mmCIF file of C-alpha atoms and ligand atoms in Angstrom:
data_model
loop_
_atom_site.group_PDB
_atom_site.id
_atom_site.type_symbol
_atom_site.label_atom_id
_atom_site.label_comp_id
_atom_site.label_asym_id
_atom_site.label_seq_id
_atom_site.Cartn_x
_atom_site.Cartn_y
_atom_site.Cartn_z
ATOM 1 C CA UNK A 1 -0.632 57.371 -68.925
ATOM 2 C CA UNK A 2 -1.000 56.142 -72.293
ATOM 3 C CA UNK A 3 -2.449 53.129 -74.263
ATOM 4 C CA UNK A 4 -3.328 49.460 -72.403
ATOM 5 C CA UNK A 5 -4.140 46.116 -73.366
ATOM 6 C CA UNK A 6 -5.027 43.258 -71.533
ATOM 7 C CA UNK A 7 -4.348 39.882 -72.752
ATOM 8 C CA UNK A 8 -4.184 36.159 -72.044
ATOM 9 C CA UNK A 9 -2.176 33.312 -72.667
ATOM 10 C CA UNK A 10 -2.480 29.286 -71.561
ATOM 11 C CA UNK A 11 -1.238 27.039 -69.431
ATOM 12 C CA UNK A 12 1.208 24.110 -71.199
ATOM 13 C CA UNK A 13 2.043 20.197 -70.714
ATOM 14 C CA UNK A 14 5.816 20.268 -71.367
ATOM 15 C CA UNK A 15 7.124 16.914 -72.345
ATOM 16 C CA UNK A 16 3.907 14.900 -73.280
ATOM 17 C CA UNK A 17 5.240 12.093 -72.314
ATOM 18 C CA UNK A 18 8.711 10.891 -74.566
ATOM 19 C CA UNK A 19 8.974 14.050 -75.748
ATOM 20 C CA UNK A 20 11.285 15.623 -72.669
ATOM 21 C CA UNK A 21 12.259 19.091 -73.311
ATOM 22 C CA UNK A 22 11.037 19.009 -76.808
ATOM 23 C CA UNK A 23 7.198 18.311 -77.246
ATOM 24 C CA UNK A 24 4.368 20.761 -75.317
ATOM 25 C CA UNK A 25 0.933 21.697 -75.850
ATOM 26 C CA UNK A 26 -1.471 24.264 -74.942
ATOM 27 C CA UNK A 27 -4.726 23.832 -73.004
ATOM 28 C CA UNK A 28 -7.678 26.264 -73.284
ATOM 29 C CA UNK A 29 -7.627 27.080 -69.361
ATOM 30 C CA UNK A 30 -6.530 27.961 -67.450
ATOM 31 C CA UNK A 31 -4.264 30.778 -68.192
ATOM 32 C CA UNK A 32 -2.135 33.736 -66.487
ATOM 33 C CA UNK A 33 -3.588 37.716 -67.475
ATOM 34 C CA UNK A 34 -1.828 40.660 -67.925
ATOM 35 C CA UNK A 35 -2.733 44.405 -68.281
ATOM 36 C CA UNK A 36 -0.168 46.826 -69.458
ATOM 37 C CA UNK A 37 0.281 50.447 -70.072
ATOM 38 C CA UNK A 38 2.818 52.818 -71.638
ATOM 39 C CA UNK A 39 4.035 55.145 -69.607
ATOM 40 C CA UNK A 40 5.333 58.677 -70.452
ATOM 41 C CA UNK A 41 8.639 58.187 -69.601
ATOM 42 C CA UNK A 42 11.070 55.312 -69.649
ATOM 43 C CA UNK A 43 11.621 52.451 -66.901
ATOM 44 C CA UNK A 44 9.765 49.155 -66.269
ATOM 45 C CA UNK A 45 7.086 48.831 -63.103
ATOM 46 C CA UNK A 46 5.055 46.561 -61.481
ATOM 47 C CA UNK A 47 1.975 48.097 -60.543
ATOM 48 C CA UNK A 48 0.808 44.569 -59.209
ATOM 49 C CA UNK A 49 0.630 40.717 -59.264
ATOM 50 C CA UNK A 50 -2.485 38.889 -57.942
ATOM 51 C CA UNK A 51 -3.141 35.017 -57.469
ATOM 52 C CA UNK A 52 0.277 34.597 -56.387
ATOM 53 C CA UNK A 53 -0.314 34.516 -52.594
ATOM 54 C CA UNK A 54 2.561 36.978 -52.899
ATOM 55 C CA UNK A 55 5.043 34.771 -53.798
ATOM 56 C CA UNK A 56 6.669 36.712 -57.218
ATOM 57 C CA UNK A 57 8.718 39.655 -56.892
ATOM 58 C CA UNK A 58 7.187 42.751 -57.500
ATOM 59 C CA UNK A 59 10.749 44.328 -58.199
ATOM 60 C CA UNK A 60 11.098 45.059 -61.830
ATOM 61 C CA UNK A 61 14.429 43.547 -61.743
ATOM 62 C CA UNK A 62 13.826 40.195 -60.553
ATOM 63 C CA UNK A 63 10.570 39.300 -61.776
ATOM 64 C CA UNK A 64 10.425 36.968 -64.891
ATOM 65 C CA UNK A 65 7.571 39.062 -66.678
ATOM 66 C CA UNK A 66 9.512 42.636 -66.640
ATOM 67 C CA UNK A 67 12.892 40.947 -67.311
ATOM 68 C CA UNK A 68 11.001 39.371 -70.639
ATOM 69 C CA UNK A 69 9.915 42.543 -71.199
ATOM 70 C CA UNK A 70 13.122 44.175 -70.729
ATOM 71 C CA UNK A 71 14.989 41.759 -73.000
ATOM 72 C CA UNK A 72 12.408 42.270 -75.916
ATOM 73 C CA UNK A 73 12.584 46.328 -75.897
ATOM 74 C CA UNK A 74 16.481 45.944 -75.544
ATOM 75 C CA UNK A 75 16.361 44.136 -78.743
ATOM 76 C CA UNK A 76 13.989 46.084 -80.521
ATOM 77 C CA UNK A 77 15.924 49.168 -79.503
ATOM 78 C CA UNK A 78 13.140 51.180 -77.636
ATOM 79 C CA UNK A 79 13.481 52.633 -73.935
ATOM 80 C CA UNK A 80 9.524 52.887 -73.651
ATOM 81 C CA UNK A 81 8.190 52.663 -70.220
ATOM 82 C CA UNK A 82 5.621 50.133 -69.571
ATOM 83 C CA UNK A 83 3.224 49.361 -66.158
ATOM 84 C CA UNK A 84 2.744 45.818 -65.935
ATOM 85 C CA UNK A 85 -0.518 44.366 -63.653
ATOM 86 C CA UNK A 86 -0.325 40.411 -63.554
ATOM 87 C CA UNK A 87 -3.020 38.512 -62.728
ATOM 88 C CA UNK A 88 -2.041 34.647 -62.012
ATOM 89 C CA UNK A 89 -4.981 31.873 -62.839
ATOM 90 C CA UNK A 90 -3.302 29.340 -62.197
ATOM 91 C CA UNK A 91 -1.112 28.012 -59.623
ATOM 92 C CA UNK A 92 2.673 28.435 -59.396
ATOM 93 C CA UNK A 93 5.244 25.733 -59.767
ATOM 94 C CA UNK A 94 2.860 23.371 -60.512
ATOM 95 C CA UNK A 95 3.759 21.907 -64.082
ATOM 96 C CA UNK A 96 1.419 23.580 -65.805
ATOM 97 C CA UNK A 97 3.732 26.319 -67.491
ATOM 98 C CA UNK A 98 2.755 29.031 -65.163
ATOM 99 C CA UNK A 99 6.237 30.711 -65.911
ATOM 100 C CA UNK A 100 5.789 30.378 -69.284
ATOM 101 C CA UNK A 101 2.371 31.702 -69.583
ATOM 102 C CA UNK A 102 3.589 34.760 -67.459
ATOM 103 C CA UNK A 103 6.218 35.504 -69.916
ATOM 104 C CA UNK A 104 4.647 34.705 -72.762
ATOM 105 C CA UNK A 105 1.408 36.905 -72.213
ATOM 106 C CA UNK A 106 3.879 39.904 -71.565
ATOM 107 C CA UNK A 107 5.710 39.978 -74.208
ATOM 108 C CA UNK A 108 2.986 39.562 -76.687
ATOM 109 C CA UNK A 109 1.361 42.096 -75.153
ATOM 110 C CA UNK A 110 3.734 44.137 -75.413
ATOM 111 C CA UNK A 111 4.791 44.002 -79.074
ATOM 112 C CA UNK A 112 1.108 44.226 -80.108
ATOM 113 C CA UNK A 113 0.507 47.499 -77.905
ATOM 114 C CA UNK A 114 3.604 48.621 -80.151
ATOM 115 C CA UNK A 115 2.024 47.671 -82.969
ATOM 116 C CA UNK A 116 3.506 44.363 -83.472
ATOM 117 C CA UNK A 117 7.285 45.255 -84.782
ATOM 118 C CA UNK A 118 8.501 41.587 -84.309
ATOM 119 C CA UNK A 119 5.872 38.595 -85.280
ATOM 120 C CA UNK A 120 4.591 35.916 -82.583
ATOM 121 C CA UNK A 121 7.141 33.429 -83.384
ATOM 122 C CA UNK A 122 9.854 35.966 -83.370
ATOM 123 C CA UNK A 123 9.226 36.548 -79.731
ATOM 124 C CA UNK A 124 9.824 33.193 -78.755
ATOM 125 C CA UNK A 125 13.505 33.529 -77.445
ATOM 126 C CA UNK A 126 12.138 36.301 -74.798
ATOM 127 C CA UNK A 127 9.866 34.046 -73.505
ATOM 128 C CA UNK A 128 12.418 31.190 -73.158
ATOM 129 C CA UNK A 129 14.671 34.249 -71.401
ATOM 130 C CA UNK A 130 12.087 34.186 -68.661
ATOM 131 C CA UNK A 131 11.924 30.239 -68.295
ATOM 132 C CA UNK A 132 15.942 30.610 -67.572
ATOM 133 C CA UNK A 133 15.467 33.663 -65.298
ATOM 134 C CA UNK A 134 12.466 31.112 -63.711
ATOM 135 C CA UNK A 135 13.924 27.763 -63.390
ATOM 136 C CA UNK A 136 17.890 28.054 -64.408
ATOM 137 C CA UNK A 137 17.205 26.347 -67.938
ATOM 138 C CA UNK A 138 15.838 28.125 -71.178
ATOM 139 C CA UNK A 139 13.834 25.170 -72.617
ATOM 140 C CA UNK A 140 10.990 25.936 -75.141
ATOM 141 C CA UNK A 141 8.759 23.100 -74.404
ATOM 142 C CA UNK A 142 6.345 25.216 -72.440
ATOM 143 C CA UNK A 143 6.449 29.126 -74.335
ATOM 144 C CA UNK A 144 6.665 27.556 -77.566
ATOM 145 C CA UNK A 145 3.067 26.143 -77.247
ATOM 146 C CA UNK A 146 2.095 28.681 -75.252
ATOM 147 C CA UNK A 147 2.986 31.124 -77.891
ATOM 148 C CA UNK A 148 2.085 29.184 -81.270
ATOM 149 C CA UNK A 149 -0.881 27.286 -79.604
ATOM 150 C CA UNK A 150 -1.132 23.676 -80.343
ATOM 151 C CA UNK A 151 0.857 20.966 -80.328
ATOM 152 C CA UNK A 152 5.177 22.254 -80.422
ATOM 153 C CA UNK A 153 8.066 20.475 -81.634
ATOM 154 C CA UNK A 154 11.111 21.787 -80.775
ATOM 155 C CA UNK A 155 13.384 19.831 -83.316
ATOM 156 C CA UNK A 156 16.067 21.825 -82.165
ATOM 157 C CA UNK A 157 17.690 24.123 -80.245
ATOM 158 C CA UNK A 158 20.729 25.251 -81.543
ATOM 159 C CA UNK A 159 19.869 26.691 -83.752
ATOM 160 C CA UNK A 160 16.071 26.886 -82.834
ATOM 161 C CA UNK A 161 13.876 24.954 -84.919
ATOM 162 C CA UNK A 162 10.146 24.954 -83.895
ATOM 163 C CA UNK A 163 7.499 22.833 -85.740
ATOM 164 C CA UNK A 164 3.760 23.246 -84.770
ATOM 165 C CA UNK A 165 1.988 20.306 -85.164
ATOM 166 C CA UNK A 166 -1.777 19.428 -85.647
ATOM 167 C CA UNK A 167 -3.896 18.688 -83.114
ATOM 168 C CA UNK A 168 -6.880 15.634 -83.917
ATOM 169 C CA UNK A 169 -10.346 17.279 -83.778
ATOM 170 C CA UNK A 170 -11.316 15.074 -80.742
ATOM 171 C CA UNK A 171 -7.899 15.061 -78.433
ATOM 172 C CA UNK A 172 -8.924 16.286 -75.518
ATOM 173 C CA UNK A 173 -6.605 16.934 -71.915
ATOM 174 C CA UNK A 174 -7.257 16.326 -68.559
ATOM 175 C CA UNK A 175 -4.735 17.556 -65.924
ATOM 176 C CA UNK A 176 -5.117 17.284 -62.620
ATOM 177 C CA UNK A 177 -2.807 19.763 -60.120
ATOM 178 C CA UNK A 178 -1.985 17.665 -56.399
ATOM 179 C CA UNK A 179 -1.261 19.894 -53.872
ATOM 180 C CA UNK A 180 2.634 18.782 -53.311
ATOM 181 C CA UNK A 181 5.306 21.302 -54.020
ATOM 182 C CA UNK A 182 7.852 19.942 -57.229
ATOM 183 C CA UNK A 183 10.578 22.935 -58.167
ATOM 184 C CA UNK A 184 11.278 22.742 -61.791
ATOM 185 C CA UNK A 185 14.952 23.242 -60.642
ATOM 186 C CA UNK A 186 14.724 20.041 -58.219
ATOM 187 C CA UNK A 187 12.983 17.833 -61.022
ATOM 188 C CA UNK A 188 16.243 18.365 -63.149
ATOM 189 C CA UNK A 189 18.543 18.420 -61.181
ATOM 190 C CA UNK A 190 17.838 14.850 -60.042
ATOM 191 C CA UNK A 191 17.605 13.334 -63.591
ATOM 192 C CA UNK A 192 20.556 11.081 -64.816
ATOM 193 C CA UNK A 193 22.778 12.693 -67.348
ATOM 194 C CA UNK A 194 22.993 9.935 -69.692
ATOM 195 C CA UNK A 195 20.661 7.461 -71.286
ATOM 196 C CA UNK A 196 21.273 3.674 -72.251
ATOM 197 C CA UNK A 197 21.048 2.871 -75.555
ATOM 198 C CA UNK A 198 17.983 0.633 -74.957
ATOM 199 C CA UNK A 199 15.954 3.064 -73.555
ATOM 200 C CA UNK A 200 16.777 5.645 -75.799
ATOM 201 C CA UNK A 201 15.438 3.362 -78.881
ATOM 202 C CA UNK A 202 12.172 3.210 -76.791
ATOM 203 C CA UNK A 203 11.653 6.669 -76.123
ATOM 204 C CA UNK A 204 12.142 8.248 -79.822
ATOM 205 C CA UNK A 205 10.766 5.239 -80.830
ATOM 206 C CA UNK A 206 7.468 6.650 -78.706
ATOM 207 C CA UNK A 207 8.072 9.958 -79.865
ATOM 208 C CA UNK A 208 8.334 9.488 -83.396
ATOM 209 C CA UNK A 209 5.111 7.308 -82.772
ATOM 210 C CA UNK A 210 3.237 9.885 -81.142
ATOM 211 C CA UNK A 211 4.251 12.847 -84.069
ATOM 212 C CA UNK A 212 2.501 10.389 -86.957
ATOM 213 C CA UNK A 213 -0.493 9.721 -84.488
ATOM 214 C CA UNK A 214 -1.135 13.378 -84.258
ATOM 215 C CA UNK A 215 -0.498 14.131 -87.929
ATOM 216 C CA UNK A 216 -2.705 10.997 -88.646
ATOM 217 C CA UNK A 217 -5.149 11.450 -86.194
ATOM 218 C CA UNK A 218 -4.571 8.061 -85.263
ATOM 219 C CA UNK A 219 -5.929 7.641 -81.759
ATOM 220 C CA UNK A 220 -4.255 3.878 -80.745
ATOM 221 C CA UNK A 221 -0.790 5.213 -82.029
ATOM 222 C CA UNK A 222 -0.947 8.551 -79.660
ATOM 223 C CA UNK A 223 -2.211 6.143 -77.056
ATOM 224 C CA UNK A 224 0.789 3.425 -77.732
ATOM 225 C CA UNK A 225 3.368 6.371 -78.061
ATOM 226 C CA UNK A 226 2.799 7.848 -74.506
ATOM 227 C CA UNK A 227 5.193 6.053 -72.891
ATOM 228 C CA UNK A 228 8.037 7.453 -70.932
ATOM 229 C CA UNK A 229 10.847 5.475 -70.061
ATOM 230 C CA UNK A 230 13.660 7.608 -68.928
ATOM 231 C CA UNK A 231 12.363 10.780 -67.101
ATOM 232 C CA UNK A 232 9.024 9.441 -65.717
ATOM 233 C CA UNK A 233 10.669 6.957 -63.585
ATOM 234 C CA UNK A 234 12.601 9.071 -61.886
ATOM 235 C CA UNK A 235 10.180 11.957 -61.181
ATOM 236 C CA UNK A 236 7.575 10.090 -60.149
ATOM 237 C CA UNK A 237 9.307 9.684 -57.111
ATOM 238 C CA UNK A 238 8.795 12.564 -56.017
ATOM 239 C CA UNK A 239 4.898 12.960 -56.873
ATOM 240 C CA UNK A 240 2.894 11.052 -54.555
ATOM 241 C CA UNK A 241 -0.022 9.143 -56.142
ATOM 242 C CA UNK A 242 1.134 8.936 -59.275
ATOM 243 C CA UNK A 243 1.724 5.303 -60.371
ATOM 244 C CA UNK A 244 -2.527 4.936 -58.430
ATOM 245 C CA UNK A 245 -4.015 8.354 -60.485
ATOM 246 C CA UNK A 246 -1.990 7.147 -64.037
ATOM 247 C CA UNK A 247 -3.694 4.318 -63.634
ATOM 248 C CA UNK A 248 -7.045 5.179 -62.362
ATOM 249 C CA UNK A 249 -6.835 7.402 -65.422
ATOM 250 C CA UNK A 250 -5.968 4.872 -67.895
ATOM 251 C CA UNK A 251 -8.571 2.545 -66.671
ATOM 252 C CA UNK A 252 -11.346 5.579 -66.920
ATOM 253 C CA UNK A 253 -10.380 4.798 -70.450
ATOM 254 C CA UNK A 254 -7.546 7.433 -71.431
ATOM 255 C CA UNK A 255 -5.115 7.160 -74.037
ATOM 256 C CA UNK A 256 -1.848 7.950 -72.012
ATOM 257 C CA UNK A 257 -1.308 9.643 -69.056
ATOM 258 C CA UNK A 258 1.959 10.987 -67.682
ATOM 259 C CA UNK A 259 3.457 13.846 -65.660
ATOM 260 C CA UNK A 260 2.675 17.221 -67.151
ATOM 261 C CA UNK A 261 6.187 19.019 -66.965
ATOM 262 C CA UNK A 262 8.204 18.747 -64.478
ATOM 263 C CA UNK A 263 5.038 17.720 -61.923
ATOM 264 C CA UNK A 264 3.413 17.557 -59.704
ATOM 265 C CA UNK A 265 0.356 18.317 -61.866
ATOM 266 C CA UNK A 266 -0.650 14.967 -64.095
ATOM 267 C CA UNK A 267 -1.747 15.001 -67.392
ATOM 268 C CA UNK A 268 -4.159 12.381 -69.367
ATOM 269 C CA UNK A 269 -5.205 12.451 -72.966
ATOM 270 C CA UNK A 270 -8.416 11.196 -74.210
ATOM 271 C CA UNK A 271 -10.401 11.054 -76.915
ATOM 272 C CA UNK A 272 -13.520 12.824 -76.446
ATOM 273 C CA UNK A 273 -14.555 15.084 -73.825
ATOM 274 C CA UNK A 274 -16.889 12.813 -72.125
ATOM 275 C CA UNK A 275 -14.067 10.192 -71.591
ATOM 276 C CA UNK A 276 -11.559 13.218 -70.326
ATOM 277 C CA UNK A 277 -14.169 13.767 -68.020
ATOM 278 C CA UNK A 278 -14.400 10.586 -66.363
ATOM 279 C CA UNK A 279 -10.605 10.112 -66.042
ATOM 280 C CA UNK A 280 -10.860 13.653 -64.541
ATOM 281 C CA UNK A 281 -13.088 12.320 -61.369
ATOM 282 C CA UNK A 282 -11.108 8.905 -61.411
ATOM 283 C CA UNK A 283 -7.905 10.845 -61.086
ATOM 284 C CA UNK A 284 -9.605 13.433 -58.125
ATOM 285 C CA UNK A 285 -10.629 10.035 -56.288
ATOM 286 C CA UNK A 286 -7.199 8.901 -55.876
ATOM 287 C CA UNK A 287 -6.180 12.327 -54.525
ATOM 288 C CA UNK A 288 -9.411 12.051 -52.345
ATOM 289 C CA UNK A 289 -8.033 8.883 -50.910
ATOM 290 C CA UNK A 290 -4.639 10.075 -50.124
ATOM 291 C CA UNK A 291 -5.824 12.824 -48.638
ATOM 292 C CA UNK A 292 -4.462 15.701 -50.932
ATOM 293 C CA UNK A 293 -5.855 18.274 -52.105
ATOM 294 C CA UNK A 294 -6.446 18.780 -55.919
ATOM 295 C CA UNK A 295 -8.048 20.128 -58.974
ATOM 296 C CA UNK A 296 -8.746 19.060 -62.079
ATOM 297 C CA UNK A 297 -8.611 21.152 -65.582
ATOM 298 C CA UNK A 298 -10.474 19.465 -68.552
ATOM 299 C CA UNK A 299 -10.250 20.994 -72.035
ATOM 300 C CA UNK A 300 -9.561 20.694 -75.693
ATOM 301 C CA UNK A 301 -5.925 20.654 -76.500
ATOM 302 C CA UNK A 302 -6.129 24.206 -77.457
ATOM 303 C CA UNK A 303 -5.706 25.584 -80.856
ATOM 304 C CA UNK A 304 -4.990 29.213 -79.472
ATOM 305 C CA UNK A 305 -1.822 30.351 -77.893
ATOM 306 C CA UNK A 306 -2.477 33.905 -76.331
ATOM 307 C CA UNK A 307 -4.666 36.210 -77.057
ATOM 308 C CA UNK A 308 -5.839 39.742 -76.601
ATOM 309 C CA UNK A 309 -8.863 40.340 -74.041
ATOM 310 C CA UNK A 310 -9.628 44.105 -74.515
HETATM 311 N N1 HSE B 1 10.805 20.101 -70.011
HETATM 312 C C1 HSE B 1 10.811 20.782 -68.752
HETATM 313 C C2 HSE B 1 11.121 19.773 -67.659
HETATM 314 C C3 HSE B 1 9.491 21.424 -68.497
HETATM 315 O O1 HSE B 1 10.490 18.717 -67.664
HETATM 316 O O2 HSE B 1 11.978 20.030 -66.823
HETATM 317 C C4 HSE B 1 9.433 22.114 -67.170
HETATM 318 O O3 HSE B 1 8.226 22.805 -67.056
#
């Protein structure tokens, strides 16, 4: 056996809001772990995957971590065998990127065990490889923040055109994770595939809005700018408790509050921790009340995508 690293990457709010598909950020935790190891001779394995309740494929083939992996030696035209151990933080399908974290942490693992042939933002169409292998659609709005850290714009896509953003010293996030089950796929597939006018004027209205707050580190306008008018509606549907906890959480004094991702996890910004706080325990008491099980992550929008542990 030959060299390992273990390293760490976050968990992501796609969407923030107006920003569907194109705006994500990074928490501080929690996170998904990997360790790999080079092996002697070529292939890709997974030695093994914990805090999954073993529900990801441990076959190289099918599992979005190897396949990442796969894609990225492919391209940098190596046929080194690697050992992958996974070690999921965080809950699956919840909206909180844990794809995306998984496929992110892998692949910059990888390429800095190799000493680092491609840079981090180079690596970015892997990790948007696994999202597609993960959920049928290879949007950026989770591994792009999870990569770069921060606040992501993706401008574009064809070609792909990702802007990282700055984050106000005092922003801080509050998600809270329901225990209802909300597939990715599911969440799409039931959006509308066109937009009135009106409501598209509203929501890049919002996002526009929300892009100077953060570059002006202009509280009210981030607050003002969350505001979702085409995919919240819809989604929140299927998310029980989430007109009551939104609005438990903007009373607690939050900025904005909307699904993080695709759901069923919801995610509140606030300025200071002490107020992200607060909405955290108003949002649990709603969950309390209906009678489902939750938990609550509170942290600064973090400034660090992954990161290597040892
Ligand atoms: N933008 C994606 C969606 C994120 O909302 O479907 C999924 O994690």
């Amino acid at each position: 056996m030959g060299k390992s690293i273990k390293a760490f990457a976050p968990a992501t709010a796609a969407n923030v809001a107006c920003g569907f598909d194109v705006l994500g950020f990074a928490v501080e935790n929690p996170g998904d772990e990997v360790t790999l190891t080079l092996k002697d001779e070529p292939g890709i394995i997974i030695k093994s995957i914990t805090g999954d309740e073993g529900k990801l494929p441990l076959d190289a083939e099918k599992n979005t971590v190897s396949l990442v992996i796969q894609e990225y030696l492919n391209h940098i035209g190596s046929n080194q065998g690697v050992e992958i151990e996974l070690r999921k933080l965080m809950p699956l399908k919840s909206g909180l990127g844990s794809s995306a974290a998984s496929s992110v942490v892998g692949v910059y693992a990888l390429n800095k065990l190799l000493g680092s042939p491609l840079k981090d933002e180079e690596l970015l169409p892997f990790a948007m490889e696994g999202e597609r292998l993960a959920c049928g659609s290879a949007h950026a709005d989770n591994v792009a923040p999870a990569l770069l850290g921060g606040f992501v714009l993706i401008r574009s896509y064809e070609p792909l055109d990702v802007i990282q953003l700055p984050t106000p010293d005092d922003l801080y996030a509050t998600i809270i994770h329901p225990h209802v089950e909300v597939k990715t796929k599911d969440a799409r597939n039931i959006l509308r595939k066109e937009v009135e006018l009106s409501k598209a004027i509203q929501q890049w209205g919002n996002l526009a809005g929300l892009i100077a707050g953060l570059m002006k580190s202009d509280y009210d306008l981030i607050g003002r700018s969350l505001q979702d008018v085409i995919v919240e509606p819809v989604r929140a549907l299927l998310i029980p408790g989430f007109d009551e906890a939104k609005q438990a959480a903007l009373d607690a004094g939050a900025l904005g509050s909307s699904i993080s991702g695709s759901g069923p996890s919801i995610f509140a910004l606030s300025k200071g921790a002490e107020t992200a706080s607060k909405v955290g325990q108003a949002m649990k008491e709603v969950y309390q009340k209906w009678e489902i099980e939750s938990e609550v992550y509170i942290s600064k929008v973090s400034q660090q995508g992954p990161r290597i542990i040892e």
